[in-house]
Amino acid sequence: MSAQKNILLLGSGFVAEPCLEYLQRSGNNRVTVACRGIEKAQELASKYQNATAVSLDVENDAALEAAVAAHDLTISLIPYTQHARVIKAAIKAKKHVVTTSYISPAMQELDAAAKEAGIVCMNEIGLDPGIDHLYALKIINEVRDQGGKILSFESFCGGLPAPEASNNPLGYKFSWSARGVLLALRNNARYWQDGKLVEIQGKDLMDSARPIFIYPAFALVGYGNRDSSHYRERYNIPHAETCVRGSLRYQGFPEFAKTLVNMGFLDDTPREALSAANAADLPWNKVSQQLLGHSSDNSDELLKLIEAKIDTQDPEIRKRIIHGIKWLGITSPKVMASKRGTYLDVLCARLEDLMMYGEGERDMIILQHKFEVENKDGSHNTRTSVTLMYGEPNGFSAMAKTVGVPCAIATQLILDGKLTATGIVAPMTPDIYQPIMDLLPSEGINAVEETL
């Protein structure tokens, strides 16, 4: 029987439980769930026999170092800004670390020290990043090994409600805070398109959305996700004239989201009138009146002002957006706004009231890689790889599972001595990604490949 392994799991968010469930299966793992507030850690740990809960403040260096040193490996599912702190503690204790986050500059700076300590610091092993790397590199390396070239690479991924649960004007729902989703609408995008470097400002991001065909059943659109220009080098596809990674949403989302942006709802400046310290009731028509700088709080007048903020001239989409504004109730004198301090957070509260997943509703993740390939003999074809997964009603969401399970698989492989590359690493080479990919199908996670 294998020796017992002790794992420190930092964080108890929605991704943590699928990760913990997988790690419990071996019978040899003992997992300590650590959070600042012990109640959440206890709630998760109580479901599993070999799990215990502790309170831990990761900003307390001495406490963090002691906790990391007492375990064989630490999984960091806390905000990415804390990962470098965790890795420093792991280097000091010569213990392994796994995260699902992109490698930040602060993390990369610790590469030499991690190698010197002889530890594996595995990162980017969730869904996006994570599973996307595995299936992209599989095809890229197959083409290269056969003497071919990748001329174009497009990758789009989305976490969405399953079609039957996409029953609101945005076609979107939240498993947790809406704030991150809304703030992502401010991100710039940068990618290669037909040999030209394209740079899109955050204010124009929704205007850049275009239809993405995956299956006829889905009306999907996609737009660039931050800076993907460097993936030509990272994936070693120097001949790719197009190289873009992006996000997927259902049709209609970009136009509606852009209207909210045009209204000014991404403003996160604290406002006294929106403060919880303000004792007066705050009906939504008053919020929109202030935001739009209008003299009247009349709902019909506010709707006319909002209609002028709609960029698209498509009459059907314009009608859908106005219907959506009414559905949100943000011009109504009868709907009270939550006083969250900023226009952004007041809107987040309203979206969370109306657009959280309900009892028994499923989410969905969909990921498509699309490659234009020049083969060794000079012929051309298109190759696609599609991962589609649905959440379990009242069980694990597809998003939680596709982030938490790859993380757990990588953890187990490190503990078993099957992933040994030291330093700050990501699943970019076959010795790392192939063992992980081999275990995904048994968890219901796979990719369907097609050559067109």
Coordinates of N, CA and C in Angstrom, one line a residue, residues 61-254:
D61 N 2.6 35.2 7.1 CA 3.7 34.4 6.5 C 4.1 33.2 7.4
A62 N 4.2 33.4 8.6 CA 4.7 32.4 9.5 C 3.6 31.2 9.6
A63 N 2.3 31.6 9.6 CA 1.3 30.5 9.6 C 1.3 29.8 8.3
L64 N 1.4 30.5 7.2 CA 1.4 29.9 5.9 C 2.6 29.0 5.8
E65 N 3.7 29.4 6.1 CA 4.9 28.6 6.0 C 4.8 27.3 6.8
A66 N 4.3 27.4 8.0 CA 4.1 26.2 8.9 C 3.1 25.2 8.3
A67 N 2.0 25.8 7.7 CA 1.0 24.9 7.1 C 1.5 24.2 5.9
V68 N 2.3 24.9 5.0 CA 2.8 24.4 3.8 C 3.9 23.3 4.2
A69 N 4.7 23.6 5.1 CA 5.8 22.6 5.5 C 5.2 21.3 6.1
A70 N 4.0 21.4 6.6 CA 3.4 20.2 7.3 C 2.7 19.3 6.3
H71 N 2.7 19.6 5.0 CA 2.1 18.8 4.0 C 3.1 18.5 2.8
D72 N 2.7 17.5 2.1 CA 3.6 17.1 0.9 C 3.4 18.0 -0.3
L73 N 2.2 18.5 -0.4 CA 1.9 19.4 -1.6 C 0.8 20.3 -1.2
T74 N 0.8 21.5 -1.8 CA -0.2 22.6 -1.6 C -0.9 22.9 -2.9
I75 N -2.2 22.8 -2.9 CA -3.0 23.3 -4.0 C -3.6 24.7 -3.6
S76 N -3.2 25.6 -4.5 CA -3.7 27.0 -4.2 C -4.8 27.4 -5.2
L77 N -6.0 27.4 -4.6 CA -7.2 27.8 -5.3 C -7.7 29.2 -4.8
I78 N -6.8 29.9 -4.2 CA -7.1 31.3 -3.8 C -6.8 32.3 -4.9
P79 N -7.1 33.6 -4.7 CA -6.8 34.5 -5.8 C -5.4 34.5 -6.3
Y80 N -5.2 34.6 -7.6 CA -3.9 34.4 -8.2 C -2.8 35.4 -7.6
T81 N -3.2 36.5 -7.1 CA -2.3 37.5 -6.5 C -1.6 36.9 -5.3
Q82 N -2.1 35.8 -4.7 CA -1.5 35.2 -3.5 C -0.6 34.0 -3.9
H83 N -0.6 33.6 -5.1 CA 0.2 32.4 -5.5 C 1.7 32.5 -5.2
A84 N 2.3 33.7 -5.6 CA 3.7 33.8 -5.4 C 4.1 33.7 -3.9
R85 N 3.2 34.2 -3.0 CA 3.5 34.0 -1.6 C 3.5 32.6 -1.2
V86 N 2.5 31.8 -1.7 CA 2.4 30.4 -1.4 C 3.6 29.6 -2.0
I87 N 4.1 30.0 -3.2 CA 5.2 29.3 -3.8 C 6.5 29.6 -3.0
K88 N 6.6 30.8 -2.5 CA 7.8 31.1 -1.7 C 7.8 30.3 -0.4
A89 N 6.7 30.1 0.2 CA 6.6 29.2 1.4 C 7.0 27.7 1.0
A90 N 6.5 27.3 -0.2 CA 6.8 25.9 -0.7 C 8.3 25.7 -1.0
I91 N 8.9 26.8 -1.6 CA 10.3 26.7 -1.9 C 11.1 26.5 -0.6
K92 N 10.7 27.3 0.4 CA 11.4 27.3 1.7 C 11.3 25.9 2.4
A93 N 10.1 25.2 2.2 CA 9.9 23.9 2.8 C 10.2 22.8 1.9
K94 N 10.6 23.1 0.6 CA 10.8 22.1 -0.4 C 9.6 21.2 -0.6
K95 N 8.5 21.8 -0.8 CA 7.2 21.0 -1.1 C 6.6 21.5 -2.4
H96 N 5.8 20.6 -3.0 CA 5.3 20.9 -4.3 C 4.0 21.8 -4.2
V97 N 3.7 22.5 -5.3 CA 2.5 23.4 -5.4 C 1.8 23.1 -6.7
V98 N 0.5 23.2 -6.7 CA -0.3 23.2 -7.9 C -1.3 24.4 -7.9
T99 N -1.4 25.1 -9.0 CA -2.5 26.1 -9.2 C -3.1 26.0 -10.5
T100 N -4.3 26.6 -10.7 CA -5.0 26.5 -12.0 C -4.8 27.8 -12.7
S101 N -4.0 28.7 -12.2 CA -3.9 30.1 -12.7 C -2.8 30.2 -13.8
Y102 N -2.9 31.3 -14.6 CA -1.8 31.6 -15.5 C -0.6 32.0 -14.7
I103 N 0.6 31.7 -15.2 CA 1.8 32.0 -14.6 C 2.0 33.5 -14.7
S104 N 2.0 34.2 -13.5 CA 2.2 35.7 -13.5 C 3.7 35.9 -13.5
P105 N 4.1 37.2 -13.8 CA 5.6 37.5 -13.7 C 6.1 37.3 -12.3
A106 N 5.3 37.6 -11.3 CA 5.8 37.3 -9.9 C 6.1 35.9 -9.6
M107 N 5.3 35.0 -10.2 CA 5.5 33.5 -10.1 C 6.7 33.1 -10.9
Q108 N 6.8 33.6 -12.1 CA 7.9 33.2 -13.0 C 9.2 33.5 -12.4
E109 N 9.3 34.6 -11.7 CA 10.6 35.0 -11.1 C 11.1 34.0 -10.1
L110 N 10.2 33.1 -9.6 CA 10.6 32.1 -8.6 C 11.1 30.8 -9.3
D111 N 11.1 30.8 -10.6 CA 11.5 29.5 -11.3 C 12.8 28.9 -10.9
A112 N 13.9 29.8 -10.9 CA 15.2 29.2 -10.5 C 15.2 28.7 -9.1
A113 N 14.6 29.4 -8.2 CA 14.6 29.0 -6.8 C 13.8 27.7 -6.6
A114 N 12.7 27.6 -7.4 CA 11.9 26.3 -7.3 C 12.7 25.1 -7.8
K115 N 13.4 25.4 -8.9 CA 14.3 24.3 -9.4 C 15.4 23.9 -8.5
E116 N 16.0 24.9 -7.8 CA 17.0 24.7 -6.9 C 16.5 23.9 -5.7
A117 N 15.2 24.2 -5.3 CA 14.6 23.4 -4.2 C 14.1 22.0 -4.6
G118 N 14.1 21.8 -5.9 CA 13.7 20.5 -6.5 C 12.2 20.2 -6.4
I119 N 11.4 21.3 -6.5 CA 10.0 21.1 -6.4 C 9.3 21.4 -7.7
V120 N 8.1 20.7 -7.8 CA 7.2 21.0 -9.0 C 6.2 22.0 -8.6
C121 N 6.2 23.1 -9.4 CA 5.1 24.1 -9.2 C 4.3 24.1 -10.5
M122 N 3.3 23.3 -10.5 CA 2.4 23.1 -11.7 C 1.3 24.2 -11.7
N123 N 1.2 24.8 -12.8 CA 0.2 25.9 -13.0 C -0.6 25.7 -14.3
E124 N -1.6 26.5 -14.5 CA -2.4 26.5 -15.7 C -3.0 25.1 -16.0
I125 N -3.6 24.5 -14.9 CA -4.1 23.1 -15.1 C -5.5 23.1 -14.6
G126 N -6.4 23.9 -15.2 CA -7.8 23.9 -15.0 C -8.5 23.7 -16.4
L127 N -9.4 24.6 -16.7 CA -10.0 24.5 -18.0 C -9.4 25.5 -19.0
D128 N -9.4 26.7 -18.7 CA -8.9 27.8 -19.5 C -8.2 28.8 -18.6
P129 N -6.9 28.6 -18.3 CA -6.0 27.7 -18.9 C -6.0 26.3 -18.3
G130 N -5.6 25.3 -19.2 CA -5.5 24.0 -18.7 C -5.9 23.0 -19.8
I131 N -7.1 22.5 -19.8 CA -7.6 21.6 -20.8 C -7.4 22.2 -22.2
D132 N -7.5 23.5 -22.3 CA -7.3 24.1 -23.7 C -5.9 23.8 -24.2
H133 N -4.9 24.0 -23.3 CA -3.5 23.7 -23.6 C -3.3 22.2 -24.1
L134 N -3.9 21.3 -23.4 CA -3.7 19.9 -23.6 C -4.1 19.5 -25.1
Y135 N -5.4 19.9 -25.4 CA -5.9 19.4 -26.7 C -5.4 20.2 -27.8
A136 N -5.0 21.5 -27.6 CA -4.3 22.3 -28.6 C -2.9 21.7 -29.0
L137 N -2.2 21.4 -27.9 CA -0.8 21.0 -28.2 C -0.8 19.6 -28.7
K138 N -1.8 18.7 -28.4 CA -1.8 17.4 -29.0 C -1.8 17.5 -30.5
I139 N -2.7 18.3 -31.1 CA -2.9 18.4 -32.5 C -1.6 19.2 -33.1
I140 N -1.2 20.2 -32.5 CA 0.0 21.0 -32.9 C 1.2 20.0 -33.1
N141 N 1.4 19.2 -32.1 CA 2.6 18.3 -32.1 C 2.4 17.2 -33.1
E142 N 1.2 16.7 -33.3 CA 0.9 15.7 -34.3 C 1.2 16.3 -35.7
V143 N 0.7 17.5 -36.0 CA 1.0 18.1 -37.3 C 2.5 18.3 -37.5
R144 N 3.2 18.8 -36.5 CA 4.6 19.0 -36.6 C 5.4 17.7 -36.8
D145 N 5.0 16.7 -36.1 CA 5.7 15.4 -36.2 C 5.5 14.7 -37.6
Q146 N 4.4 15.1 -38.2 CA 4.1 14.6 -39.6 C 4.6 15.5 -40.7
G147 N 5.4 16.5 -40.3 CA 6.1 17.4 -41.2 C 5.2 18.5 -41.8
G148 N 4.1 18.8 -41.1 CA 3.2 19.8 -41.5 C 3.4 21.1 -40.8
K149 N 2.6 22.1 -41.1 CA 2.6 23.5 -40.5 C 1.2 23.9 -40.1
I150 N 1.1 24.6 -39.0 CA -0.1 25.3 -38.6 C -0.1 26.7 -39.2
L151 N -1.1 26.9 -40.1 CA -1.2 28.2 -40.7 C -2.1 29.2 -40.0
S152 N -3.0 28.6 -39.2 CA -4.0 29.4 -38.4 C -4.4 28.7 -37.2
F153 N -4.6 29.4 -36.1 CA -5.0 28.7 -34.9 C -6.1 29.7 -34.2
E154 N -7.3 29.2 -34.0 CA -8.3 29.9 -33.3 C -8.9 29.0 -32.2
S155 N -8.9 29.6 -31.0 CA -9.4 28.8 -29.8 C -10.4 29.7 -29.1
F156 N -11.6 29.2 -28.9 CA -12.7 29.9 -28.2 C -13.3 29.0 -27.2
C157 N -13.5 29.5 -26.0 CA -14.0 28.8 -24.8 C -15.0 29.6 -24.1
G158 N -16.1 28.9 -23.6 CA -17.1 29.6 -22.8 C -17.7 28.7 -21.8
G159 N -18.0 29.3 -20.6 CA -18.8 28.7 -19.6 C -20.1 29.4 -19.6
L160 N -21.2 28.6 -20.0 CA -22.5 29.2 -20.3 C -23.6 28.4 -19.6
P161 N -24.8 28.9 -19.5 CA -25.9 28.1 -19.1 C -26.2 27.1 -20.3
A162 N -26.6 25.9 -19.9 CA -27.1 24.9 -20.9 C -28.3 25.6 -21.6
P163 N -28.5 25.2 -22.9 CA -29.5 26.0 -23.7 C -30.9 26.1 -22.9
E164 N -31.3 25.1 -22.2 CA -32.6 25.2 -21.6 C -32.6 26.2 -20.4
A165 N -31.4 26.5 -19.9 CA -31.3 27.4 -18.8 C -30.8 28.8 -19.2
S166 N -30.7 29.0 -20.5 CA -30.3 30.4 -21.0 C -31.4 31.3 -21.2
N167 N -32.3 31.3 -20.2 CA -33.7 31.9 -20.4 C -33.7 33.3 -19.8
N168 N -32.8 34.1 -20.2 CA -32.9 35.6 -19.8 C -32.3 36.4 -21.0
P169 N -32.5 37.7 -21.0 CA -32.1 38.5 -22.2 C -30.6 38.5 -22.5
L170 N -29.7 38.2 -21.5 CA -28.3 38.1 -21.7 C -27.8 36.7 -22.1
G171 N -28.7 35.7 -21.9 CA -28.3 34.4 -22.2 C -27.1 33.9 -21.3
Y172 N -27.1 34.4 -20.1 CA -25.9 34.1 -19.2 C -26.4 34.0 -17.8
K173 N -25.7 33.2 -17.0 CA -26.0 33.1 -15.6 C -24.7 33.0 -14.8
F174 N -24.8 33.2 -13.5 CA -23.7 33.3 -12.6 C -23.7 32.2 -11.6
S175 N -22.5 31.6 -11.4 CA -22.4 30.6 -10.3 C -21.8 31.3 -9.0
W176 N -21.2 32.5 -9.2 CA -20.6 33.3 -8.1 C -20.7 34.7 -8.5
S177 N -19.9 35.6 -8.0 CA -20.0 37.0 -8.2 C -20.0 37.4 -9.7
A178 N -20.9 38.4 -10.0 CA -20.9 38.9 -11.3 C -19.8 39.9 -11.6
R179 N -19.1 40.3 -10.6 CA -18.2 41.4 -10.8 C -17.0 41.1 -11.8
G180 N -16.5 39.9 -11.6 CA -15.4 39.5 -12.5 C -15.8 39.4 -14.0
V181 N -17.0 39.0 -14.2 CA -17.6 38.9 -15.6 C -17.7 40.3 -16.2
L182 N -18.2 41.2 -15.4 CA -18.4 42.6 -15.9 C -17.1 43.3 -16.1
L183 N -16.1 43.1 -15.1 CA -14.8 43.8 -15.3 C -14.1 43.2 -16.5
A184 N -14.3 42.0 -16.9 CA -13.6 41.4 -18.1 C -14.1 42.2 -19.3
L185 N -15.2 42.8 -19.3 CA -15.7 43.6 -20.4 C -14.8 44.8 -20.7
R186 N -14.0 45.2 -19.7 CA -13.1 46.3 -19.9 C -11.7 45.9 -20.4
N187 N -11.5 44.6 -20.5 CA -10.1 44.2 -20.9 C -9.9 44.5 -22.4
N188 N -8.6 44.8 -22.7 CA -8.2 45.0 -24.1 C -7.9 43.6 -24.6
A189 N -8.0 43.5 -26.0 CA -7.6 42.2 -26.6 C -6.5 42.4 -27.7
R190 N -5.7 41.4 -27.8 CA -4.6 41.5 -28.8 C -4.3 40.2 -29.4
Y191 N -4.3 40.1 -30.7 CA -4.1 38.8 -31.3 C -3.6 39.0 -32.8
W192 N -3.2 37.9 -33.4 CA -2.8 38.0 -34.8 C -4.0 37.5 -35.7
Q193 N -4.3 38.3 -36.7 CA -5.3 38.0 -37.7 C -4.8 38.2 -39.1
D194 N -4.7 37.2 -39.9 CA -4.2 37.3 -41.3 C -2.9 38.0 -41.4
G195 N -2.0 37.7 -40.5 CA -0.6 38.3 -40.5 C -0.5 39.7 -39.9
K196 N -1.6 40.2 -39.4 CA -1.6 41.6 -38.8 C -1.9 41.5 -37.3
L197 N -1.2 42.3 -36.5 CA -1.4 42.3 -35.1 C -2.6 43.2 -34.8
V198 N -3.6 42.7 -34.3 CA -4.9 43.4 -34.0 C -4.9 43.8 -32.5
E199 N -5.2 45.0 -32.2 CA -5.3 45.5 -30.9 C -6.7 46.1 -30.7
I200 N -7.5 45.7 -29.7 CA -8.8 46.2 -29.5 C -8.9 46.7 -28.1
Q201 N -9.3 48.0 -28.0 CA -9.5 48.6 -26.7 C -10.7 48.0 -26.0
G202 N -10.7 48.0 -24.7 CA -11.8 47.4 -23.9 C -13.1 48.0 -24.3
K203 N -13.2 49.3 -24.5 CA -14.5 49.9 -24.8 C -15.1 49.4 -26.2
D204 N -14.2 48.8 -27.0 CA -14.7 48.3 -28.3 C -14.7 46.8 -28.4
L205 N -14.5 46.1 -27.2 CA -14.4 44.7 -27.2 C -15.7 44.0 -27.7
M206 N -16.8 44.5 -27.2 CA -18.1 43.8 -27.6 C -18.4 44.1 -29.1
D207 N -17.9 45.2 -29.6 CA -18.2 45.4 -31.1 C -17.4 44.4 -31.9
S208 N -16.3 43.8 -31.4 CA -15.5 42.9 -32.2 C -16.1 41.5 -32.2
A209 N -17.1 41.2 -31.5 CA -17.7 39.9 -31.4 C -18.2 39.4 -32.8
R210 N -17.9 38.2 -33.1 CA -18.4 37.6 -34.4 C -18.9 36.2 -34.2
P211 N -19.7 35.7 -35.1 CA -20.3 34.4 -35.0 C -19.2 33.3 -35.0
I212 N -19.3 32.3 -34.1 CA -18.4 31.2 -34.1 C -19.2 29.9 -34.3
F213 N -19.0 29.3 -35.4 CA -19.7 28.0 -35.7 C -19.0 26.8 -35.0
I214 N -19.8 26.1 -34.2 CA -19.3 24.9 -33.6 C -20.2 23.8 -33.9
Y215 N -21.5 23.9 -33.4 CA -22.5 22.9 -33.8 C -23.8 23.8 -34.2
P216 N -24.6 23.3 -35.1 CA -25.7 24.1 -35.5 C -26.7 24.4 -34.4
A217 N -26.7 23.6 -33.3 CA -27.6 23.8 -32.2 C -27.3 25.1 -31.4
F218 N -26.1 25.6 -31.6 CA -25.7 26.7 -30.7 C -25.5 28.0 -31.5
A219 N -26.1 29.1 -31.1 CA -25.9 30.4 -31.7 C -24.9 31.1 -30.8
L220 N -23.6 30.9 -31.2 CA -22.5 31.4 -30.4 C -21.8 32.6 -31.1
V221 N -21.3 33.5 -30.3 CA -20.4 34.5 -30.8 C -19.1 34.5 -29.9
G222 N -18.0 35.0 -30.5 CA -16.8 35.1 -29.7 C -16.1 36.4 -29.9
Y223 N -15.2 36.7 -28.9 CA -14.4 37.9 -29.0 C -13.1 37.6 -28.3
G224 N -12.1 38.4 -28.6 CA -10.7 38.1 -28.1 C -10.6 38.2 -26.6
N225 N -9.8 37.3 -26.0 CA -9.6 37.3 -24.6 C -8.2 37.7 -24.2
R226 N -8.1 39.0 -23.9 CA -6.8 39.6 -23.5 C -5.7 39.4 -24.6
D227 N -4.5 39.2 -24.2 CA -3.4 39.2 -25.1 C -3.1 37.7 -25.5
S228 N -3.4 37.3 -26.7 CA -3.1 35.9 -27.1 C -2.0 36.0 -28.2
S229 N -1.5 37.2 -28.5 CA -0.5 37.3 -29.6 C 0.8 36.4 -29.3
H230 N 1.1 36.2 -28.0 CA 2.4 35.5 -27.7 C 2.2 34.0 -27.8
Y231 N 1.0 33.5 -28.2 CA 0.8 32.1 -28.3 C 1.5 31.5 -29.5
R232 N 1.8 32.3 -30.5 CA 2.6 31.8 -31.6 C 3.9 31.3 -31.1
E233 N 4.5 32.0 -30.2 CA 5.8 31.5 -29.6 C 5.6 30.4 -28.6
R234 N 4.6 30.7 -27.7 CA 4.4 29.7 -26.6 C 4.0 28.3 -27.2
Y235 N 3.2 28.2 -28.2 CA 2.8 27.0 -28.8 C 3.7 26.6 -29.9
N236 N 4.7 27.4 -30.2 CA 5.7 27.1 -31.3 C 5.0 26.8 -32.6
I237 N 4.2 27.8 -33.0 CA 3.5 27.8 -34.3 C 3.8 29.0 -35.1
P238 N 5.1 29.2 -35.5 CA 5.6 30.4 -36.1 C 5.0 30.8 -37.5
H239 N 4.4 29.8 -38.2 CA 3.8 30.0 -39.5 C 2.3 30.5 -39.4
A240 N 1.8 30.5 -38.2 CA 0.4 30.9 -38.0 C 0.1 32.4 -38.3
E241 N -0.5 32.6 -39.4 CA -0.9 34.0 -39.7 C -2.0 34.6 -38.8
T242 N -2.8 33.6 -38.3 CA -3.9 34.0 -37.4 C -3.6 33.2 -36.1
C243 N -3.7 33.9 -35.0 CA -3.5 33.2 -33.7 C -4.3 34.0 -32.7
V244 N -5.5 33.4 -32.3 CA -6.4 34.1 -31.4 C -7.0 33.1 -30.4
R245 N -7.1 33.6 -29.2 CA -7.8 32.8 -28.1 C -8.9 33.8 -27.6
G246 N -10.1 33.2 -27.5 CA -11.3 34.1 -27.2 C -12.3 33.5 -26.3
S247 N -13.3 34.3 -25.9 CA -14.4 33.9 -25.1 C -15.7 33.7 -25.9
L248 N -16.5 32.7 -25.5 CA -17.8 32.5 -26.2 C -18.9 32.9 -25.3
R249 N -19.9 33.5 -26.0 CA -21.2 33.9 -25.4 C -22.3 33.5 -26.4
Y250 N -23.5 33.5 -25.9 CA -24.7 33.3 -26.8 C -24.9 34.6 -27.6
Q251 N -25.5 34.4 -28.7 CA -25.9 35.5 -29.6 C -26.7 36.5 -28.8
G252 N -26.4 37.8 -29.0 CA -27.2 38.9 -28.3 C -26.5 39.4 -27.1
F253 N -25.6 38.6 -26.5 CA -24.9 39.1 -25.3 C -24.1 40.3 -25.6
P254 N -23.2 40.4 -26.6 CA -22.4 41.5 -26.8 C -23.1 42.8 -27.0

